[in-house]
Amino acid sequence: MRWKIGLFGGALSALVIAGSLGASSPVQAACWASDPVNATTADQAARAMQQAGYSQIQVYEKGCDSAWHAHAMLKGSPVNVVWNREGQVLTEGD
């Protein structure tokens, strides 16, 4: 019986912690104050990706490292793409 109470208490604690973290985006929750975040925008990222040959770009997040992530099409295939803080446009996973 005690293990059930302990399990319930642990699960309840996890839900409370998860709820308090849910107020910010997952990216913000994982970032440190010392992370170098630049002032680039999603529009700038989409333009850079388009110039690199990607189409149907849907930018969805900016990481702690100032890299913009998107879903796009490249040569007719769906891909995940990133525009990093060095200005490189790369297909993710390569």
CSV table of C-alpha atoms in Angstrom, one decimal:
chain,number,residue,atom,x,y,z
A,1,MET,CA,0.0,0.0,0.0
A,2,ARG,CA,2.8,2.4,0.8
A,3,TRP,CA,4.4,2.0,-2.6
A,4,LYS,CA,1.0,3.0,-4.2
A,5,ILE,CA,1.0,6.2,-2.2
A,6,GLY,CA,4.6,6.9,-3.1
A,7,LEU,CA,3.9,6.2,-6.8
A,8,PHE,CA,0.9,8.5,-6.7
A,9,GLY,CA,2.9,11.2,-4.9
A,10,GLY,CA,5.7,11.0,-7.4
A,11,ALA,CA,3.3,11.1,-10.4
A,12,LEU,CA,1.5,14.1,-8.9
A,13,SER,CA,4.8,15.9,-8.3
A,14,ALA,CA,5.8,15.3,-11.9
A,15,LEU,CA,2.6,16.7,-13.2
A,16,VAL,CA,3.0,19.9,-11.1
A,17,ILE,CA,6.5,20.4,-12.3
A,18,ALA,CA,5.5,19.7,-16.0
A,19,GLY,CA,2.6,22.2,-15.6
A,20,SER,CA,4.9,24.9,-14.3
A,21,LEU,CA,7.3,24.3,-17.2
A,22,GLY,CA,4.5,24.3,-19.7
A,23,ALA,CA,4.1,28.1,-19.4
A,24,SER,CA,7.2,28.6,-21.5
A,25,SER,CA,8.1,26.9,-24.8
A,26,PRO,CA,10.3,23.8,-24.7
A,27,VAL,CA,13.1,25.8,-26.4
A,28,GLN,CA,13.0,28.5,-23.8
A,29,ALA,CA,12.9,26.0,-21.0
A,30,ALA,CA,16.1,24.4,-22.2
A,31,CYS,CA,18.1,27.6,-22.8
A,32,TRP,CA,20.6,29.1,-20.4
A,33,ALA,CA,20.9,32.8,-19.8
A,34,SER,CA,24.5,32.6,-21.2
A,35,ASP,CA,23.4,31.1,-24.6
A,36,PRO,CA,24.3,33.4,-27.4
A,37,VAL,CA,20.9,34.4,-29.0
A,38,ASN,CA,21.1,36.7,-32.0
A,39,ALA,CA,18.4,39.0,-33.4
A,40,THR,CA,17.6,37.1,-36.6
A,41,THR,CA,14.0,36.6,-37.6
A,42,ALA,CA,11.9,33.8,-39.0
A,43,ASP,CA,11.4,35.8,-42.2
A,44,GLN,CA,15.2,36.1,-42.6
A,45,ALA,CA,15.6,32.4,-42.1
A,46,ALA,CA,12.9,31.6,-44.6
A,47,ARG,CA,14.5,33.9,-47.2
A,48,ALA,CA,18.0,32.2,-46.6
A,49,MET,CA,16.4,28.8,-47.0
A,50,GLN,CA,14.6,29.8,-50.2
A,51,GLN,CA,17.8,31.2,-51.7
A,52,ALA,CA,19.5,27.8,-50.9
A,53,GLY,CA,16.9,26.0,-53.0
A,54,TYR,CA,14.3,25.0,-50.5
A,55,SER,CA,10.5,25.6,-51.1
A,56,GLN,CA,7.3,25.5,-49.1
A,57,ILE,CA,9.2,26.5,-46.0
A,58,GLN,CA,7.4,26.4,-42.7
A,59,VAL,CA,9.7,27.8,-40.0
A,60,TYR,CA,8.7,26.4,-36.6
A,61,GLU,CA,11.4,27.3,-34.0
A,62,LYS,CA,14.6,29.1,-33.1
A,63,GLY,CA,16.9,27.2,-30.9
A,64,CYS,CA,19.1,28.4,-28.0
A,65,ASP,CA,22.0,28.5,-30.4
A,66,SER,CA,20.2,31.0,-32.7
A,67,ALA,CA,19.6,28.3,-35.3
A,68,TRP,CA,16.2,28.4,-37.1
A,69,HIS,CA,14.5,25.1,-37.8
A,70,ALA,CA,11.9,24.5,-40.5
A,71,HIS,CA,10.0,21.9,-42.6
A,72,ALA,CA,10.5,22.4,-46.3
A,73,MET,CA,10.7,20.7,-49.7
A,74,LEU,CA,14.0,20.1,-51.5
A,75,LYS,CA,13.9,18.6,-55.1
A,76,GLY,CA,10.3,17.3,-54.5
A,77,SER,CA,11.1,15.6,-51.1
A,78,PRO,CA,10.0,16.8,-47.7
A,79,VAL,CA,13.0,17.6,-45.4
A,80,ASN,CA,13.9,19.3,-42.1
A,81,VAL,CA,16.2,22.2,-42.6
A,82,VAL,CA,18.2,24.5,-40.4
A,83,TRP,CA,19.7,28.0,-40.8
A,84,ASN,CA,22.5,28.2,-38.3
A,85,ARG,CA,24.1,31.2,-36.7
A,86,GLU,CA,27.1,30.8,-39.1
A,87,GLY,CA,24.6,31.5,-42.0
A,88,GLN,CA,24.7,28.0,-43.3
A,89,VAL,CA,21.5,26.4,-44.6
A,90,LEU,CA,21.6,22.6,-44.0
A,91,THR,CA,19.3,19.7,-44.3
A,92,GLU,CA,19.0,18.3,-40.8
A,93,GLY,CA,20.1,14.7,-40.3
A,94,ASP,CA,22.9,14.9,-42.8
